[in-house]
Coordinates of C-alpha atoms and ligand atoms in Angstrom, one line a residue:
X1 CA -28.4 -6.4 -2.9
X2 CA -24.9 -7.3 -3.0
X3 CA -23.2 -5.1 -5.0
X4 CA -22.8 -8.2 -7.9
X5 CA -23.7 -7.6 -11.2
X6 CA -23.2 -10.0 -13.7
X7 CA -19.8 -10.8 -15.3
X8 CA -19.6 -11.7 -18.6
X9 CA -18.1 -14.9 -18.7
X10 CA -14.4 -13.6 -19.6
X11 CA -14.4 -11.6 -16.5
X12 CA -15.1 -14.9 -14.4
X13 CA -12.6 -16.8 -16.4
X14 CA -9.8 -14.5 -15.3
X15 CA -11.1 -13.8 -12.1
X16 CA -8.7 -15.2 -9.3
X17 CA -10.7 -15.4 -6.4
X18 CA -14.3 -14.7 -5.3
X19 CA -13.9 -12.6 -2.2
X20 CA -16.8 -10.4 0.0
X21 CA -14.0 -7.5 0.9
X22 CA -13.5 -4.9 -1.7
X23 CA -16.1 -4.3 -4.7
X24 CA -14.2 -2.0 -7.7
X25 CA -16.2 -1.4 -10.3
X26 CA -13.5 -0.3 -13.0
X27 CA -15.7 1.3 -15.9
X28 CA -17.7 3.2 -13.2
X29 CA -15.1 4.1 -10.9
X30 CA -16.9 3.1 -8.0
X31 CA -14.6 1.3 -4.8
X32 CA -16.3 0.1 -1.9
X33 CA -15.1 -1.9 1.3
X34 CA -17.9 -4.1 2.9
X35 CA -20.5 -2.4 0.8
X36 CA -19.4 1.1 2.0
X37 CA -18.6 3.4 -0.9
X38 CA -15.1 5.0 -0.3
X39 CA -16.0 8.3 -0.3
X40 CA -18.1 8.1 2.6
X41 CA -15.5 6.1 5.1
X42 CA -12.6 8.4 3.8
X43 CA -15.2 11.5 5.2
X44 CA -16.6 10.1 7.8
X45 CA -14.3 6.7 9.6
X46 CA -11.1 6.5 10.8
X47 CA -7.9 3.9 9.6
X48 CA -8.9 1.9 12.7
X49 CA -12.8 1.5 12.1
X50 CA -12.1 1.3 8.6
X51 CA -9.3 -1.9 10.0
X52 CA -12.0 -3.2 11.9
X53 CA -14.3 -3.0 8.8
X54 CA -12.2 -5.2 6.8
X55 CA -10.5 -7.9 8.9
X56 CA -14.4 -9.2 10.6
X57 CA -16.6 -7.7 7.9
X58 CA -18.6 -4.7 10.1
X59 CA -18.5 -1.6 11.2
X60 CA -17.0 -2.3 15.2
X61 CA -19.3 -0.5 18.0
X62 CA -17.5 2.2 19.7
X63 CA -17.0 -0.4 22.5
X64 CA -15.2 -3.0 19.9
X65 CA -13.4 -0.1 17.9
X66 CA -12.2 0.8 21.5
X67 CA -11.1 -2.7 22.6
X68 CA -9.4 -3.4 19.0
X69 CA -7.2 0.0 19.6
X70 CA -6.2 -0.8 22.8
X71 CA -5.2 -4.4 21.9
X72 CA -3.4 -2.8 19.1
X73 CA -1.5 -0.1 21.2
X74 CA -0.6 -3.1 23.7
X75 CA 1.3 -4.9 21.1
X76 CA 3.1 -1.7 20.0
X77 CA 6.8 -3.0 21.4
X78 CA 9.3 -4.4 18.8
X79 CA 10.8 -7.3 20.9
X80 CA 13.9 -5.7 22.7
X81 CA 16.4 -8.0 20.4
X82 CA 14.8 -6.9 17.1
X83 CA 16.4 -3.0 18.3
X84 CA 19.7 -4.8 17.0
X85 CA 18.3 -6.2 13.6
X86 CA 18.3 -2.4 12.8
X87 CA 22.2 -2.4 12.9
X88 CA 22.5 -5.1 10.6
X89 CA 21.6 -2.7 7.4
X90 CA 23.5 0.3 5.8
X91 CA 22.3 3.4 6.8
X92 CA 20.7 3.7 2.8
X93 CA 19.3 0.8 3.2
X94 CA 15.9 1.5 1.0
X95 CA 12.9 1.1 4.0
X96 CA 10.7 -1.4 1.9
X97 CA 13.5 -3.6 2.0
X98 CA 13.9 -3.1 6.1
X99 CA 10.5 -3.7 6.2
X100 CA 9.8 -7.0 4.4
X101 CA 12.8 -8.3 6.4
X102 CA 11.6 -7.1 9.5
X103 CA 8.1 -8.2 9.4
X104 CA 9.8 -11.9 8.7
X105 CA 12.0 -11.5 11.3
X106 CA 9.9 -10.7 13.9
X107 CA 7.5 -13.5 13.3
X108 CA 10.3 -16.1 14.8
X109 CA 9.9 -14.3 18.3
X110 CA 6.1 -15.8 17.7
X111 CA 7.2 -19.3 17.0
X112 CA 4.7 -20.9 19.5
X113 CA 1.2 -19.0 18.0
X114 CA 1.7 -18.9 13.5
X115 CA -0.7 -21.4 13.1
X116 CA -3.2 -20.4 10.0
X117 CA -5.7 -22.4 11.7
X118 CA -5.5 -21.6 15.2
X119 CA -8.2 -18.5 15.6
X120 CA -6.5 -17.2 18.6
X121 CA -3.2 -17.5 16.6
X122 CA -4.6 -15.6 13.7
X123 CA -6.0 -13.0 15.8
X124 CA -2.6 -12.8 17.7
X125 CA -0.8 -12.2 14.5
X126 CA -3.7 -10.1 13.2
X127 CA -3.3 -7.4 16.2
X128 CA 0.8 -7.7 16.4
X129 CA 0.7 -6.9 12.5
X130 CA -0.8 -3.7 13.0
X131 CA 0.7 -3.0 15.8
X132 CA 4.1 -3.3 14.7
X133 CA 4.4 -2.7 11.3
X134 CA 4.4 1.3 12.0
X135 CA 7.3 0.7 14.6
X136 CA 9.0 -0.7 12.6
X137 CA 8.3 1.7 9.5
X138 CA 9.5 4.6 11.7
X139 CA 12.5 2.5 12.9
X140 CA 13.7 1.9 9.6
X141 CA 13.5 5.9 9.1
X142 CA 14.9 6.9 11.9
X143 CA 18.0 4.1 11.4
X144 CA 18.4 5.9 7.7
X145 CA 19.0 9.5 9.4
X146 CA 21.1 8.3 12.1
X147 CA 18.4 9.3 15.2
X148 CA 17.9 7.5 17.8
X149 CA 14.7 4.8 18.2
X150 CA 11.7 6.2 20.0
X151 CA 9.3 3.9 21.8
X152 CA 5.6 3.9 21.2
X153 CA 3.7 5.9 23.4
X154 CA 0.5 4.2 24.4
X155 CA -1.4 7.7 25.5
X156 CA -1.3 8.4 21.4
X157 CA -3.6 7.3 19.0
X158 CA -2.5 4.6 16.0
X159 CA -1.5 7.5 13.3
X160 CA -0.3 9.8 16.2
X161 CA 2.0 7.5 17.2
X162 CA 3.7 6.4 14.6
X163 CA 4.4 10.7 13.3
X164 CA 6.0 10.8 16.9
X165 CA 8.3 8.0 16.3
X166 CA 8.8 9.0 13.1
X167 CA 10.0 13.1 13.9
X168 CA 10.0 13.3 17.3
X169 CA 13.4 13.0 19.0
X170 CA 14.2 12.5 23.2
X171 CA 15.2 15.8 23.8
X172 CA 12.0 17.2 23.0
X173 CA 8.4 16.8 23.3
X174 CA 6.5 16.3 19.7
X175 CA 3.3 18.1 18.8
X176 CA 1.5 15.8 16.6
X177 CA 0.3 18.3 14.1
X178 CA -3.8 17.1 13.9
X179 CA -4.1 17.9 10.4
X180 CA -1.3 15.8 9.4
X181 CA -2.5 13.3 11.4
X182 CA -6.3 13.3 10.4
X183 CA -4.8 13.9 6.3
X184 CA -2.4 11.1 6.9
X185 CA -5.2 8.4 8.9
X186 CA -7.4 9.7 5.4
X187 CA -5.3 8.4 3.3
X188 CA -4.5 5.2 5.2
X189 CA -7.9 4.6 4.5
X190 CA -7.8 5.1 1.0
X191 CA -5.1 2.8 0.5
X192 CA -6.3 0.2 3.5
X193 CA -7.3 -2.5 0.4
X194 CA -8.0 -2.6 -3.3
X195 CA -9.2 -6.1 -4.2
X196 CA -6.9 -8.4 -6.1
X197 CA -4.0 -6.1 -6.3
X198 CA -0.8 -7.7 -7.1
X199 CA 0.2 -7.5 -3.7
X200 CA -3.1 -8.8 -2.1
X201 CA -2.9 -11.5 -5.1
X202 CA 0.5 -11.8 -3.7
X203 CA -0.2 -12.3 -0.2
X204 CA -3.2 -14.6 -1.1
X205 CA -0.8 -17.0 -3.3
X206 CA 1.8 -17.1 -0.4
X207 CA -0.7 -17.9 2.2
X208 CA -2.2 -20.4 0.0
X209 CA 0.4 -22.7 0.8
X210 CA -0.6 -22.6 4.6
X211 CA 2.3 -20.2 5.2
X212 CA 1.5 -18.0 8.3
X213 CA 0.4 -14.5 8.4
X214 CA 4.0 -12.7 8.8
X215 CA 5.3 -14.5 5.7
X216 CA 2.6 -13.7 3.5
X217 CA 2.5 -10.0 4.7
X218 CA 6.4 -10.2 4.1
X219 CA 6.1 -11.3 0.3
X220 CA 3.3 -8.8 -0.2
X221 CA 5.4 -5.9 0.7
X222 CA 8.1 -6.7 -1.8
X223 CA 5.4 -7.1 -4.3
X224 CA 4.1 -4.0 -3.2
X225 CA 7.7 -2.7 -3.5
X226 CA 7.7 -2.5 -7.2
X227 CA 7.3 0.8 -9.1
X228 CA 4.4 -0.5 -11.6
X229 CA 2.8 -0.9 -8.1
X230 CA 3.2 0.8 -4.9
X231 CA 6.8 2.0 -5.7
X232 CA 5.1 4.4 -8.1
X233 CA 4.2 7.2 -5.4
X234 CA 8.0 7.4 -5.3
X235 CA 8.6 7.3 -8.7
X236 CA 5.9 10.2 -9.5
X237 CA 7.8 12.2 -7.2
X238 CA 11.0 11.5 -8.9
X239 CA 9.5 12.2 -12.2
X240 CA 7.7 15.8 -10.9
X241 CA 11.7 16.0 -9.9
X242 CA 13.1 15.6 -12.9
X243 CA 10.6 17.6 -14.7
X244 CA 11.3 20.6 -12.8
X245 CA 15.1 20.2 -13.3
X246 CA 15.3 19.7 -17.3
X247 CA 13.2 23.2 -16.7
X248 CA 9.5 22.2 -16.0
X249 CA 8.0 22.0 -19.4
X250 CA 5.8 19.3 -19.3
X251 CA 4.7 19.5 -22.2
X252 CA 7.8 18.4 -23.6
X253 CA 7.4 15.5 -21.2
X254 CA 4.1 14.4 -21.9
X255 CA 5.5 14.2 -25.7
X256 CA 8.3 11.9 -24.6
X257 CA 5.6 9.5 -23.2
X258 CA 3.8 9.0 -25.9
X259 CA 6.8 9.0 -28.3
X260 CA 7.3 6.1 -25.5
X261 CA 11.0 7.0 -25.2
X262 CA 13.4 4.9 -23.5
X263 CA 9.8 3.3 -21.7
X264 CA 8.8 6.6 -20.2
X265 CA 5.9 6.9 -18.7
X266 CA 3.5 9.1 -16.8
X267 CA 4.0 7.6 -13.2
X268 CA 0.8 7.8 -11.2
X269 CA -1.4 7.5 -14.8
X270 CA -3.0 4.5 -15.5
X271 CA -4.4 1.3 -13.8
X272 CA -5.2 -2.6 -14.2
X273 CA -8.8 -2.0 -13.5
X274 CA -10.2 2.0 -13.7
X275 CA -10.5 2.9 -16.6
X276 CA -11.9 5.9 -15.7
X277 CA -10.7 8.5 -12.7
X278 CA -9.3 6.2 -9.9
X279 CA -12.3 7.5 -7.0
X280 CA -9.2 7.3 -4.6
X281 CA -7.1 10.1 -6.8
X282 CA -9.7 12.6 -6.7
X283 CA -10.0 12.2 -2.8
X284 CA -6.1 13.1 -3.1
X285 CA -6.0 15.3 -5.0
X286 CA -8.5 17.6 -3.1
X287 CA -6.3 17.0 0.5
X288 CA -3.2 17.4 -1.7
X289 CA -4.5 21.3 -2.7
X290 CA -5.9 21.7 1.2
X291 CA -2.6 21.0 2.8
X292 CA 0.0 21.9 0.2
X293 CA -2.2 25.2 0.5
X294 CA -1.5 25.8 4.2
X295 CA 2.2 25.4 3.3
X296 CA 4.1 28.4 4.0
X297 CA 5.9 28.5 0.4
X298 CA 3.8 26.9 -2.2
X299 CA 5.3 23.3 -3.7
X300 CA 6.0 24.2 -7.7
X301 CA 5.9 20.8 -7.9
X302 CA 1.8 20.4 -7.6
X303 CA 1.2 23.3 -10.3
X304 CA 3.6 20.7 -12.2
X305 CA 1.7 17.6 -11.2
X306 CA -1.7 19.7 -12.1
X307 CA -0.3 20.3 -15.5
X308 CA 0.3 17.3 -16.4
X309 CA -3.2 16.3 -15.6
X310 CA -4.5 18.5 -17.3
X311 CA -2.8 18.0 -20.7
X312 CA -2.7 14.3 -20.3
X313 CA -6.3 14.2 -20.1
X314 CA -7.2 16.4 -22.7
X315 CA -4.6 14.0 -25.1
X316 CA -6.2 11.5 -27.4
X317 CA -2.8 9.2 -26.2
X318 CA -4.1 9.0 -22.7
X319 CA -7.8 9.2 -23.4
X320 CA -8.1 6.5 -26.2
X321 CA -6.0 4.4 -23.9
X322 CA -8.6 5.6 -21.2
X323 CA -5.2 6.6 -18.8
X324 CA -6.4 8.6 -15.9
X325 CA -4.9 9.3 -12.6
X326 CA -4.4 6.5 -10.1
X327 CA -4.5 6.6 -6.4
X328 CA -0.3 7.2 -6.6
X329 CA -0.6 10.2 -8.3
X330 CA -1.3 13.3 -5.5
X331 CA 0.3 11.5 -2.9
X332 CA 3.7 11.9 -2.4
X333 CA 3.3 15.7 -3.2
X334 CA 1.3 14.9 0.7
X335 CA 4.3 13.1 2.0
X336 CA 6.5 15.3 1.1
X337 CA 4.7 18.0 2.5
X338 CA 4.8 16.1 6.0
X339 CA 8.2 15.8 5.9
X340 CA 8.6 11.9 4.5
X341 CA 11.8 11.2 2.5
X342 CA 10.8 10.0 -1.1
X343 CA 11.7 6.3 -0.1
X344 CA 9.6 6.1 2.6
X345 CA 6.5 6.8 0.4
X346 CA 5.9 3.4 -0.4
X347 CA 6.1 2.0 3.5
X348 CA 3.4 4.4 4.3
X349 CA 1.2 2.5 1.4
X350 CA 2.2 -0.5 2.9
X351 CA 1.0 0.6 6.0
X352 CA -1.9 1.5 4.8
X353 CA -2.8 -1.6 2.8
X354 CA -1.8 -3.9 6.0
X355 CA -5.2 -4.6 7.0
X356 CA -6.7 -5.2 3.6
X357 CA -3.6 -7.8 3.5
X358 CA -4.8 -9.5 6.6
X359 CA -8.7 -9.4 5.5
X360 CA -7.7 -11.0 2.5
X361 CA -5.1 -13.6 4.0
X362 CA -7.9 -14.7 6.7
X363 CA -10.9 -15.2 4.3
X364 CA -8.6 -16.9 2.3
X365 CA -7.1 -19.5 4.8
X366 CA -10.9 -19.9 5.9
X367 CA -11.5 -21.1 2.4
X368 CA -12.3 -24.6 1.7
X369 CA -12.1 -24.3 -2.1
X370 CA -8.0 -22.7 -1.6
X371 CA -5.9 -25.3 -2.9
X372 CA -2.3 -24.7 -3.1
X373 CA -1.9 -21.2 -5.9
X374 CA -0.3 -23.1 -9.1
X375 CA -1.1 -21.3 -12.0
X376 CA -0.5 -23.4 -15.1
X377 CA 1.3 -21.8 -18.3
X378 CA 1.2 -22.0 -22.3
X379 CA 4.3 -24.3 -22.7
X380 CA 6.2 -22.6 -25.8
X381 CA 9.3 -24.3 -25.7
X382 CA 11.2 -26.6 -27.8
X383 CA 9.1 -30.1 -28.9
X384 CA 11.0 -32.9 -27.8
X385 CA 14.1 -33.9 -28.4
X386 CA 16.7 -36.8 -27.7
X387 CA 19.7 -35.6 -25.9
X388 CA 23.3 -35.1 -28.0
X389 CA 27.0 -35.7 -26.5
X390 CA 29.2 -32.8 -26.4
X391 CA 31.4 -33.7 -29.2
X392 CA 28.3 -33.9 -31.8
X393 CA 26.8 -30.4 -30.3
Ligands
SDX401 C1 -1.3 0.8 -8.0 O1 -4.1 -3.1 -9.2 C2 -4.3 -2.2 -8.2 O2 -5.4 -2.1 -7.7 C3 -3.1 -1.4 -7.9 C4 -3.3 -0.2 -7.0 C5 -3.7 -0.7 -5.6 O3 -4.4 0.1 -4.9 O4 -3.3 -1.8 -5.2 O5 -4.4 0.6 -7.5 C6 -2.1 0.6 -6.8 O6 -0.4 0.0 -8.3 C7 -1.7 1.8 -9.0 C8 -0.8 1.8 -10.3 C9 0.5 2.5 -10.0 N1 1.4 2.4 -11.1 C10 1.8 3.5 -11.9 O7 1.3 4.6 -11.8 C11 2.8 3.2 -12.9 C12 2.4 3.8 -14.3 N2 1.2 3.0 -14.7 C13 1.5 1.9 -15.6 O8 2.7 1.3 -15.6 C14 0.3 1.1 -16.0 O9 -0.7 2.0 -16.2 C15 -0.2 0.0 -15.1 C16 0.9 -1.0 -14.9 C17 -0.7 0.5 -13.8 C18 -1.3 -0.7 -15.9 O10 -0.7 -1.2 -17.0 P1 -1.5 -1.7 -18.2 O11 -2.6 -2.6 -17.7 O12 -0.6 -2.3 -19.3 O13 -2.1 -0.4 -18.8 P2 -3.0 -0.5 -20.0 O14 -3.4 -1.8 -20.5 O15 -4.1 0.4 -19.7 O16 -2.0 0.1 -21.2 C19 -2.6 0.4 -22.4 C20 -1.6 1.3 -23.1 C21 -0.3 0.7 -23.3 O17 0.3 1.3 -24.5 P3 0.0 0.7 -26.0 O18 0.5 -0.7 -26.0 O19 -1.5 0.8 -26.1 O20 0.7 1.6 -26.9 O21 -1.3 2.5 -22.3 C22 0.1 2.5 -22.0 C23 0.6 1.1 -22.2 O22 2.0 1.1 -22.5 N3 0.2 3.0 -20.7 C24 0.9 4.1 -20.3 C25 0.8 4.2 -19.0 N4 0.0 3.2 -18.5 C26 -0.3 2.5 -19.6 N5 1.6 5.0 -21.1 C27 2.2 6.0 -20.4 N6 2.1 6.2 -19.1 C28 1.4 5.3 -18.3 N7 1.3 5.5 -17.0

């Protein structure tokens, strides 16, 4: 029992890939990595097991899970030089942009071990990936508010870690906050891969070309970068914004949606494959009302966010077009809530999705059928024609 069912033959004719990582089921709303509904490893793993589970296919015993963190933790350093490459941005620099750079850039201190085909190379890359992508994630932060760089600290866990670097400053110790933490590693492994996502698809097309781990992983985050994408946790966020400052009535924004004015649309609705509630969203949605409920002073903008689910999905333009929420919908009201700026939203979905990206990347380098990604088009040009000197044009 694989989890297959059978295609119809469309389906396999659009299909990029075959691949034995991530099973979505799109009418069903069923996501499963491995075989292990998503549900159950959001409840019951950790972003690390659930790592593990991706990039070699099982669930690690406690004494692999353990060996794989501390491997991870060892590799947690940025390369003293890279400290400068901070410098060379503007302090707005937008952090998806700092981090595709980075990730490229660090890959040339690695020069001697990028060969796709070397195992020990792709396991190098594999464990140097995840351990410094959060580094530099909260470097890129802490560069936009003008605080100094913290180190990793190696006696913290993956998720810890990279909250300490992220708030914690040198003239104080940082208390990790353990529901943040255990909310945050959640939804890391809500987001930690999602099939043939433009990103992974991404990703999988660069590395097609034998181009190592870092470069691929580079490309996917500026794929992931766009708003249709991952970029729309930050636009929902922007859109529950403006909402609330033309006066909150959402109703009047739902109406510009489907009037489709100036290409409005509900941010966070909607999705290539669900057709039916995204099974991530309603994880999010519940840890979005458990921790914005512990919040001192209420956020208006989740009543808002609630509205507008609730209206869009009792509106025949969202459920004829069978537009429900997607994974990007509840989460940045979570960010925010942990104290992310809006533009770091999307890094933390990249950070999330990094070992999905790697899974993918490794089965597909280990594939004898990859050949080179070179989609072919529908050539709708002009039909030939002989060329004309200037003076007769
Ligand atoms: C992610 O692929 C993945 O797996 C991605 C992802 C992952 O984990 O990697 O799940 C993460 O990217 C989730 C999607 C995040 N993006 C957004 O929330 C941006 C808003 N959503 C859309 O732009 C849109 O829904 C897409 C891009 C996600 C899907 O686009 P489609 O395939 O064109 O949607 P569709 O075919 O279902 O659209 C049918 C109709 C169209 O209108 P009509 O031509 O029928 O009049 O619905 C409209 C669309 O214009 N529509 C929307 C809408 N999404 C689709 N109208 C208003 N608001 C929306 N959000």
């Amino acid at each position: 029992e694989t989890g297959m069912t059978t295609y119809d033959p469309g389906f396999v004719n659009t299909a990029s890939c075959s691949s034995a990582i991530t099973y979505i089921d799109g009418d069903a709303g069923i996501l499963r990595y491995r075989g292990y509904p998503i549900d159950q490893l959001a409840e019951k793993s950790s972003f690390l097991e659930v790592s593990y589970l991706l990039i070699y296919g099982e669930l690690p015993s406690q004494t692999q899970l353990t060996e794989f963190s501390d491997r991870i933790r060892r590799h947690s350093l940025l390369h003293e030089e890279m400290r400068r490459f901070f410098d060379g941005f503007p302090r707005d620099a937008h952090p998806m942009a700092v981090l595709s750079s980075a990730v490229s850039a660090i890959s040339t201190f690695y020069q001697d071990s990028l060969d796709p085909f070397d195992s020990e190379h792709v396991e190098m890359s594999t464990i140097r990936l995840m351990a410094k992508v959060p580094t530099i994630a909260s470097y890129a932060y802490k560069k936009s508010i003008g605080q100094p760089l913290l180190y990793p600290d190696n006696s913290l866990g993956y998720v810890d870690n990279l909250l300490r670097m992220t708030f914690g400053v040198p003239a104080e110790e940082y208390e990790v906050d353990p529901v943040m933490s255990k909310v945050l590693d959640m939804l890391f492994v809500l987001h930690a891969d999602h099939e043939q996502n433009c990103s992974t698809s991404t990703v999988r097309l660069v590395g097609s070309s034998n181009a190592n781990l870092f470069a691929s992983v580079s490309a996917g985050v500026n794929a992931l970068f766009g708003p249709l994408h991952g970029g729309a946790n930050q636009a929902v966020l922007e859109m529950l914004q403006k909402i609330q400052a033309d006066g909150g009535d959402v109703r009047s924004f739902v109406q510009k949606v489907k009037d489709k004015q100036d290409g409005v649309k509900l941010m966070g609705f909607g999705h290539r494959v669900y057709k039916n509630y995204d099974p991530r969203a309603a994880i999010v949605k519940k840890a979005a009302q458990d921790v914005l409920g512990r919040m001192a002073k209420p956020d208006p903008l989740l009543d808002l966010a609630v509205q507008l689910e609730e209206i869009a999905l009792a509106d025949d333009f969202f459920v004829s077009r069978r537009l429900y929420p997607n994974v990007d919908f509840y989460t940045g009201l979570i960010y925010k809530a942990m104290g992310f700026p809006t533009k770091m939203f999307t890094v933390l979905f990249a950070l999330g999705r990094l070992p999905g990206w790697i899974a993918q990347w490794r089965e597909m380098i280990n594939d004898p059928e990859t050949k080179i990604g070179r989609p072919r088009q529908i050539y709708t040009g002009a039909a030939e024609r002989d060329y004309l000197p200037a003076a007769e044009r």
